[in-house]
Amino acid sequence: MPRIRIAVGCHPHNAKDYDESLEAELLRRLADPRVAALGEVGLDYHYDFSPRPVQIEVFRRQIEIAHETGLPLALHLREAHEEAFQIMNEEGFPEAGVLLHCFNLDWDTLKPWLDKGCYAAFGGSLTFKKSDDTREAARRMPLDRILTETDAPYMTPEPMRGMECGPDHVIFTAARLAEVLGCAPGPEQIDTLYKVYDNALSLLDREPTAWQREHGEVAR
């Protein structure tokens, strides 16, 4: 399935299991030319399934790997945006790009990341009744930095909350996004959503990186 694109990474929940063997397997999988990003990686200070110092160490290492492989980073950040931003500044933002996965916070949290050229993806939480701050953040974003997503099987958008989220539910998030951006139904809405789709292609549907071309044969 050549149009499938994959993200591979060690989630912060699993950082406690990161070792040389896991990294070797991670690198092997990243060499697959279908892999479009290193992720979800980052920090999760809500559940703390892995100790925070370990999360930080593994996060830093995977930023290094993103630089080495030339791949974008897809970030999972929960109650840790400020610390993650500091770490990214220290390690360097990958030239291939950085995506804030399932962003559901406010403009003040988002703006420093945008100033660094990052993208943000909005899932079902954009449609929730109490998500006015997130909708305001989306409204103020440059259009060329916005993506949509499902976060399946979680974050099912209104009006389908209570169901397991699936890829088809993104249509509800996209429709709400277009409304937030002030698009009239019809051609204006369609044009805007095509631009959001193009953002996803630009970030995640690229040719294999030089590193992938060099290491891909080994992976297969």
PDB file of C-alpha atoms in Angstrom:
ATOM      1  CA  MET A   1       0.000   0.000   0.000  1.00  0.00           C
ATOM      2  CA  PRO A   2       2.347   2.754  -1.225  1.00  0.00           C
ATOM      3  CA  ARG A   3       0.158   5.671  -0.065  1.00  0.00           C
ATOM      4  CA  ILE A   4       0.186   4.559   3.550  1.00  0.00           C
ATOM      5  CA  ARG A   5       2.466   6.645   5.737  1.00  0.00           C
ATOM      6  CA  ILE A   6       3.649   5.541   9.167  1.00  0.00           C
ATOM      7  CA  ALA A   7       4.999   7.227  12.280  1.00  0.00           C
ATOM      8  CA  VAL A   8       7.328   5.196  14.482  1.00  0.00           C
ATOM      9  CA  GLY A   9       8.677   6.189  17.878  1.00  0.00           C
ATOM     10  CA  CYS A  10       8.880   5.394  21.567  1.00  0.00           C
ATOM     11  CA  HIS A  11       5.912   7.026  23.317  1.00  0.00           C
ATOM     12  CA  PRO A  12       6.671   8.670  26.677  1.00  0.00           C
ATOM     13  CA  HIS A  13       4.459   6.074  28.380  1.00  0.00           C
ATOM     14  CA  ASN A  14       6.982   3.451  27.257  1.00  0.00           C
ATOM     15  CA  ALA A  15      10.171   5.418  27.859  1.00  0.00           C
ATOM     16  CA  LYS A  16      11.014   3.147  30.800  1.00  0.00           C
ATOM     17  CA  ASP A  17      11.461   0.292  28.317  1.00  0.00           C
ATOM     18  CA  TYR A  18      13.887   2.162  26.042  1.00  0.00           C
ATOM     19  CA  ASP A  19      17.251   0.435  25.735  1.00  0.00           C
ATOM     20  CA  GLU A  20      19.845  -0.395  23.089  1.00  0.00           C
ATOM     21  CA  SER A  21      17.741  -3.230  21.703  1.00  0.00           C
ATOM     22  CA  LEU A  22      14.647  -1.055  21.379  1.00  0.00           C
ATOM     23  CA  GLU A  23      16.657   1.705  19.713  1.00  0.00           C
ATOM     24  CA  ALA A  24      18.099  -0.754  17.222  1.00  0.00           C
ATOM     25  CA  GLU A  25      14.580  -1.887  16.335  1.00  0.00           C
ATOM     26  CA  LEU A  26      13.414   1.728  16.149  1.00  0.00           C
ATOM     27  CA  LEU A  27      16.177   2.584  13.677  1.00  0.00           C
ATOM     28  CA  ARG A  28      15.403  -0.498  11.605  1.00  0.00           C
ATOM     29  CA  ARG A  29      11.756   0.522  11.330  1.00  0.00           C
ATOM     30  CA  LEU A  30      12.554   4.174  10.613  1.00  0.00           C
ATOM     31  CA  ALA A  31      14.473   3.048   7.534  1.00  0.00           C
ATOM     32  CA  ASP A  32      11.227   1.859   5.938  1.00  0.00           C
ATOM     33  CA  PRO A  33      10.484   4.435   3.189  1.00  0.00           C
ATOM     34  CA  ARG A  34       6.816   4.473   4.216  1.00  0.00           C
ATOM     35  CA  VAL A  35       7.787   6.017   7.553  1.00  0.00           C
ATOM     36  CA  ALA A  36       7.000   9.729   7.418  1.00  0.00           C
ATOM     37  CA  ALA A  37       7.736  10.831  10.978  1.00  0.00           C
ATOM     38  CA  LEU A  38       9.343   9.886  14.254  1.00  0.00           C
ATOM     39  CA  GLY A  39       6.529   9.821  16.767  1.00  0.00           C
ATOM     40  CA  GLU A  40       4.626  10.002  18.946  1.00  0.00           C
ATOM     41  CA  VAL A  41       7.471  11.053  21.213  1.00  0.00           C
ATOM     42  CA  GLY A  42       7.636  13.605  23.990  1.00  0.00           C
ATOM     43  CA  LEU A  43       6.578  14.015  27.612  1.00  0.00           C
ATOM     44  CA  ASP A  44       3.431  12.943  29.456  1.00  0.00           C
ATOM     45  CA  TYR A  45       3.301  14.398  32.953  1.00  0.00           C
ATOM     46  CA  HIS A  46      -0.379  13.536  33.420  1.00  0.00           C
ATOM     47  CA  TYR A  47      -0.106   9.768  33.702  1.00  0.00           C
ATOM     48  CA  ASP A  48       3.626   9.493  34.479  1.00  0.00           C
ATOM     49  CA  PHE A  49       3.706   5.865  33.338  1.00  0.00           C
ATOM     50  CA  SER A  50       7.473   6.335  32.992  1.00  0.00           C
ATOM     51  CA  PRO A  51       9.611   8.354  35.428  1.00  0.00           C
ATOM     52  CA  ARG A  52      10.000  11.944  34.266  1.00  0.00           C
ATOM     53  CA  PRO A  53      13.828  11.906  34.140  1.00  0.00           C
ATOM     54  CA  VAL A  54      13.617   8.818  31.938  1.00  0.00           C
ATOM     55  CA  GLN A  55      11.013  10.456  29.698  1.00  0.00           C
ATOM     56  CA  ILE A  56      13.313  13.451  29.267  1.00  0.00           C
ATOM     57  CA  GLU A  57      16.339  11.298  28.454  1.00  0.00           C
ATOM     58  CA  VAL A  58      14.447   9.256  25.866  1.00  0.00           C
ATOM     59  CA  PHE A  59      12.862  12.378  24.391  1.00  0.00           C
ATOM     60  CA  ARG A  60      16.280  13.987  23.947  1.00  0.00           C
ATOM     61  CA  ARG A  61      17.662  10.868  22.287  1.00  0.00           C
ATOM     62  CA  GLN A  62      14.780  10.677  19.832  1.00  0.00           C
ATOM     63  CA  ILE A  63      15.222  14.335  18.901  1.00  0.00           C
ATOM     64  CA  GLU A  64      18.808  13.431  18.050  1.00  0.00           C
ATOM     65  CA  ILE A  65      17.561  10.541  15.935  1.00  0.00           C
ATOM     66  CA  ALA A  66      15.170  12.866  14.097  1.00  0.00           C
ATOM     67  CA  HIS A  67      18.163  15.031  13.193  1.00  0.00           C
ATOM     68  CA  GLU A  68      20.134  11.962  12.086  1.00  0.00           C
ATOM     69  CA  THR A  69      17.361  10.486   9.954  1.00  0.00           C
ATOM     70  CA  GLY A  70      16.023  13.733   8.495  1.00  0.00           C
ATOM     71  CA  LEU A  71      12.485  12.894   9.610  1.00  0.00           C
ATOM     72  CA  PRO A  72       9.876  15.192  11.174  1.00  0.00           C
ATOM     73  CA  LEU A  73       8.935  14.778  14.830  1.00  0.00           C
ATOM     74  CA  ALA A  74       5.363  14.119  15.952  1.00  0.00           C
ATOM     75  CA  LEU A  75       5.065  15.186  19.580  1.00  0.00           C
ATOM     76  CA  HIS A  76       2.833  13.873  22.353  1.00  0.00           C
ATOM     77  CA  LEU A  77       2.884  16.481  25.099  1.00  0.00           C
ATOM     78  CA  ARG A  78       0.623  16.454  28.124  1.00  0.00           C
ATOM     79  CA  GLU A  79       1.055  18.949  30.966  1.00  0.00           C
ATOM     80  CA  ALA A  80       4.640  19.410  29.770  1.00  0.00           C
ATOM     81  CA  HIS A  81       4.650  21.928  26.920  1.00  0.00           C
ATOM     82  CA  GLU A  82       6.982  24.433  28.590  1.00  0.00           C
ATOM     83  CA  GLU A  83       9.618  21.864  29.531  1.00  0.00           C
ATOM     84  CA  ALA A  84       9.372  20.199  26.130  1.00  0.00           C
ATOM     85  CA  PHE A  85       9.835  23.545  24.404  1.00  0.00           C
ATOM     86  CA  GLN A  86      12.975  24.207  26.456  1.00  0.00           C
ATOM     87  CA  ILE A  87      14.340  20.779  25.532  1.00  0.00           C
ATOM     88  CA  MET A  88      13.582  21.353  21.858  1.00  0.00           C
ATOM     89  CA  ASN A  89      15.431  24.652  21.974  1.00  0.00           C
ATOM     90  CA  GLU A  90      18.435  22.938  23.521  1.00  0.00           C
ATOM     91  CA  GLU A  91      18.456  19.997  21.110  1.00  0.00           C
ATOM     92  CA  GLY A  92      17.349  21.950  18.033  1.00  0.00           C
ATOM     93  CA  PHE A  93      14.131  21.815  16.032  1.00  0.00           C
ATOM     94  CA  PRO A  94      14.527  19.314  13.156  1.00  0.00           C
ATOM     95  CA  GLU A  95      14.614  20.952   9.745  1.00  0.00           C
ATOM     96  CA  ALA A  96      12.084  18.406   8.495  1.00  0.00           C
ATOM     97  CA  GLY A  97       9.465  19.846  10.838  1.00  0.00           C
ATOM     98  CA  VAL A  98       7.695  19.326  14.150  1.00  0.00           C
ATOM     99  CA  LEU A  99       4.031  18.433  14.602  1.00  0.00           C
ATOM    100  CA  LEU A 100       2.150  19.037  17.841  1.00  0.00           C
ATOM    101  CA  HIS A 101      -0.123  16.022  17.896  1.00  0.00           C
ATOM    102  CA  CYS A 102      -3.730  16.465  19.023  1.00  0.00           C
ATOM    103  CA  PHE A 103      -3.339  20.042  20.224  1.00  0.00           C
ATOM    104  CA  ASN A 104      -6.103  20.984  22.672  1.00  0.00           C
ATOM    105  CA  LEU A 105      -4.770  23.970  24.614  1.00  0.00           C
ATOM    106  CA  ASP A 106      -4.752  27.751  24.170  1.00  0.00           C
ATOM    107  CA  TRP A 107      -3.057  30.341  21.969  1.00  0.00           C
ATOM    108  CA  ASP A 108      -0.432  31.353  24.531  1.00  0.00           C
ATOM    109  CA  THR A 109       0.735  27.738  24.726  1.00  0.00           C
ATOM    110  CA  LEU A 110       0.747  27.332  20.961  1.00  0.00           C
ATOM    111  CA  LYS A 111       2.351  30.566  19.790  1.00  0.00           C
ATOM    112  CA  PRO A 112       5.991  29.838  20.818  1.00  0.00           C
ATOM    113  CA  TRP A 113       5.859  26.618  18.820  1.00  0.00           C
ATOM    114  CA  LEU A 114       4.477  28.390  15.782  1.00  0.00           C
ATOM    115  CA  ASP A 115       7.246  30.953  16.060  1.00  0.00           C
ATOM    116  CA  LYS A 116       9.626  28.008  15.553  1.00  0.00           C
ATOM    117  CA  GLY A 117       7.782  26.922  12.422  1.00  0.00           C
ATOM    118  CA  CYS A 118       5.902  23.989  13.962  1.00  0.00           C
ATOM    119  CA  TYR A 119       2.615  22.527  12.807  1.00  0.00           C
ATOM    120  CA  ALA A 120      -0.376  21.689  15.021  1.00  0.00           C
ATOM    121  CA  ALA A 121      -2.963  18.975  14.412  1.00  0.00           C
ATOM    122  CA  PHE A 122      -6.489  19.322  15.761  1.00  0.00           C
ATOM    123  CA  GLY A 123      -8.586  16.312  16.648  1.00  0.00           C
ATOM    124  CA  GLY A 124     -12.059  15.836  18.027  1.00  0.00           C
ATOM    125  CA  SER A 125     -11.422  18.053  21.030  1.00  0.00           C
ATOM    126  CA  LEU A 126     -11.750  21.048  18.688  1.00  0.00           C
ATOM    127  CA  THR A 127     -15.475  20.305  18.552  1.00  0.00           C
ATOM    128  CA  PHE A 128     -16.058  19.939  22.304  1.00  0.00           C
ATOM    129  CA  LYS A 129     -18.348  22.468  23.958  1.00  0.00           C
ATOM    130  CA  LYS A 130     -15.688  23.563  26.466  1.00  0.00           C
ATOM    131  CA  SER A 131     -12.887  23.973  23.900  1.00  0.00           C
ATOM    132  CA  ASP A 132     -13.275  27.684  23.175  1.00  0.00           C
ATOM    133  CA  ASP A 133      -9.577  28.298  23.943  1.00  0.00           C
ATOM    134  CA  THR A 134      -8.526  25.639  21.446  1.00  0.00           C
ATOM    135  CA  ARG A 135     -10.820  27.020  18.760  1.00  0.00           C
ATOM    136  CA  GLU A 136      -9.382  30.489  19.348  1.00  0.00           C
ATOM    137  CA  ALA A 137      -5.874  29.070  18.944  1.00  0.00           C
ATOM    138  CA  ALA A 138      -6.866  27.420  15.669  1.00  0.00           C
ATOM    139  CA  ARG A 139      -8.472  30.622  14.414  1.00  0.00           C
ATOM    140  CA  ARG A 140      -5.253  32.573  15.011  1.00  0.00           C
ATOM    141  CA  MET A 141      -2.950  30.020  13.388  1.00  0.00           C
ATOM    142  CA  PRO A 142      -1.414  30.482   9.937  1.00  0.00           C
ATOM    143  CA  LEU A 143      -3.459  28.281   7.623  1.00  0.00           C
ATOM    144  CA  ASP A 144      -0.349  26.599   6.250  1.00  0.00           C
ATOM    145  CA  ARG A 145       0.493  25.141   9.682  1.00  0.00           C
ATOM    146  CA  ILE A 146      -2.839  23.429  10.440  1.00  0.00           C
ATOM    147  CA  LEU A 147      -3.546  19.693  10.184  1.00  0.00           C
ATOM    148  CA  THR A 148      -6.516  17.585  11.244  1.00  0.00           C
ATOM    149  CA  GLU A 149      -6.416  14.151  12.846  1.00  0.00           C
ATOM    150  CA  THR A 150      -8.549  11.586  14.636  1.00  0.00           C
ATOM    151  CA  ASP A 151      -6.428  10.465  17.617  1.00  0.00           C
ATOM    152  CA  ALA A 152      -8.379   7.232  17.107  1.00  0.00           C
ATOM    153  CA  PRO A 153      -9.727   5.469  19.062  1.00  0.00           C
ATOM    154  CA  TYR A 154      -9.987   8.499  21.377  1.00  0.00           C
ATOM    155  CA  MET A 155     -11.328  12.066  21.142  1.00  0.00           C
ATOM    156  CA  THR A 156     -14.397  11.255  19.043  1.00  0.00           C
ATOM    157  CA  PRO A 157     -15.775  14.608  17.843  1.00  0.00           C
ATOM    158  CA  GLU A 158     -19.206  16.041  18.387  1.00  0.00           C
ATOM    159  CA  PRO A 159     -21.845  14.907  17.545  1.00  0.00           C
ATOM    160  CA  MET A 160     -20.467  11.342  17.750  1.00  0.00           C
ATOM    161  CA  ARG A 161     -19.025  11.448  21.274  1.00  0.00           C
ATOM    162  CA  GLY A 162     -19.424   8.178  23.103  1.00  0.00           C
ATOM    163  CA  MET A 163     -18.467   6.137  20.031  1.00  0.00           C
ATOM    164  CA  GLU A 164     -15.001   4.780  19.318  1.00  0.00           C
ATOM    165  CA  CYS A 165     -13.237   7.294  17.090  1.00  0.00           C
ATOM    166  CA  GLY A 166     -12.251   6.238  13.590  1.00  0.00           C
ATOM    167  CA  PRO A 167     -10.739   7.866  10.498  1.00  0.00           C
ATOM    168  CA  ASP A 168     -14.139   8.745   9.045  1.00  0.00           C
ATOM    169  CA  HIS A 169     -14.921  10.927  12.058  1.00  0.00           C
ATOM    170  CA  VAL A 170     -12.355  13.483  10.936  1.00  0.00           C
ATOM    171  CA  ILE A 171     -15.037  14.981   8.693  1.00  0.00           C
ATOM    172  CA  PHE A 172     -16.750  16.421  11.774  1.00  0.00           C
ATOM    173  CA  THR A 173     -13.518  17.952  13.038  1.00  0.00           C
ATOM    174  CA  ALA A 174     -12.748  19.357   9.588  1.00  0.00           C
ATOM    175  CA  ALA A 175     -16.199  20.891   9.290  1.00  0.00           C
ATOM    176  CA  ARG A 176     -15.861  22.536  12.705  1.00  0.00           C
ATOM    177  CA  LEU A 177     -12.389  23.777  11.793  1.00  0.00           C
ATOM    178  CA  ALA A 178     -13.678  25.400   8.627  1.00  0.00           C
ATOM    179  CA  GLU A 179     -16.394  27.082  10.667  1.00  0.00           C
ATOM    180  CA  VAL A 180     -13.837  28.323  13.209  1.00  0.00           C
ATOM    181  CA  LEU A 181     -11.760  29.762  10.365  1.00  0.00           C
ATOM    182  CA  GLY A 182     -14.785  31.684   9.137  1.00  0.00           C
ATOM    183  CA  CYS A 183     -15.277  29.785   5.902  1.00  0.00           C
ATOM    184  CA  ALA A 184     -18.653  29.949   4.227  1.00  0.00           C
ATOM    185  CA  PRO A 185     -20.141  26.564   3.240  1.00  0.00           C
ATOM    186  CA  GLY A 186     -19.387  25.650  -0.340  1.00  0.00           C
ATOM    187  CA  PRO A 187     -16.317  26.532  -2.431  1.00  0.00           C
ATOM    188  CA  GLU A 188     -14.627  28.591   0.302  1.00  0.00           C
ATOM    189  CA  GLN A 189     -14.873  25.733   2.789  1.00  0.00           C
ATOM    190  CA  ILE A 190     -13.690  23.202   0.233  1.00  0.00           C
ATOM    191  CA  ASP A 191     -10.706  25.345  -0.751  1.00  0.00           C
ATOM    192  CA  THR A 192      -9.669  25.798   2.872  1.00  0.00           C
ATOM    193  CA  LEU A 193      -9.871  22.094   3.675  1.00  0.00           C
ATOM    194  CA  TYR A 194      -7.859  21.249   0.554  1.00  0.00           C
ATOM    195  CA  LYS A 195      -5.156  23.570   1.882  1.00  0.00           C
ATOM    196  CA  VAL A 196      -5.191  21.733   5.212  1.00  0.00           C
ATOM    197  CA  TYR A 197      -4.895  18.452   3.301  1.00  0.00           C
ATOM    198  CA  ASP A 198      -1.954  19.864   1.345  1.00  0.00           C
ATOM    199  CA  ASN A 199      -0.273  20.699   4.664  1.00  0.00           C
ATOM    200  CA  ALA A 200      -0.436  17.037   5.639  1.00  0.00           C
ATOM    201  CA  LEU A 201       1.024  15.981   2.304  1.00  0.00           C
ATOM    202  CA  SER A 202       3.799  18.563   2.556  1.00  0.00           C
ATOM    203  CA  LEU A 203       4.830  17.421   6.027  1.00  0.00           C
ATOM    204  CA  LEU A 204       4.153  13.695   5.885  1.00  0.00           C
ATOM    205  CA  ASP A 205       4.099  12.497   2.266  1.00  0.00           C
ATOM    206  CA  ARG A 206       7.638  13.225   1.162  1.00  0.00           C
ATOM    207  CA  GLU A 207      10.200  11.205  -0.690  1.00  0.00           C
ATOM    208  CA  PRO A 208      12.423   8.986   1.476  1.00  0.00           C
ATOM    209  CA  THR A 209      15.172  10.876   3.244  1.00  0.00           C
ATOM    210  CA  ALA A 210      18.826  10.395   2.340  1.00  0.00           C
ATOM    211  CA  TRP A 211      19.236   8.400   5.555  1.00  0.00           C
ATOM    212  CA  GLN A 212      16.305   6.153   4.643  1.00  0.00           C
ATOM    213  CA  ARG A 213      17.691   5.567   1.164  1.00  0.00           C
ATOM    214  CA  GLU A 214      21.036   4.587   2.685  1.00  0.00           C
ATOM    215  CA  HIS A 215      19.612   2.313   5.375  1.00  0.00           C
ATOM    216  CA  GLY A 216      16.438   1.038   3.731  1.00  0.00           C
ATOM    217  CA  GLU A 217      17.954  -2.029   2.155  1.00  0.00           C
ATOM    218  CA  VAL A 218      19.189  -3.181   5.541  1.00  0.00           C
ATOM    219  CA  ALA A 219      15.673  -2.739   6.991  1.00  0.00           C
ATOM    220  CA  ARG A 220      14.170  -4.975   4.309  1.00  0.00           C
TER     221      ARG A 220
END
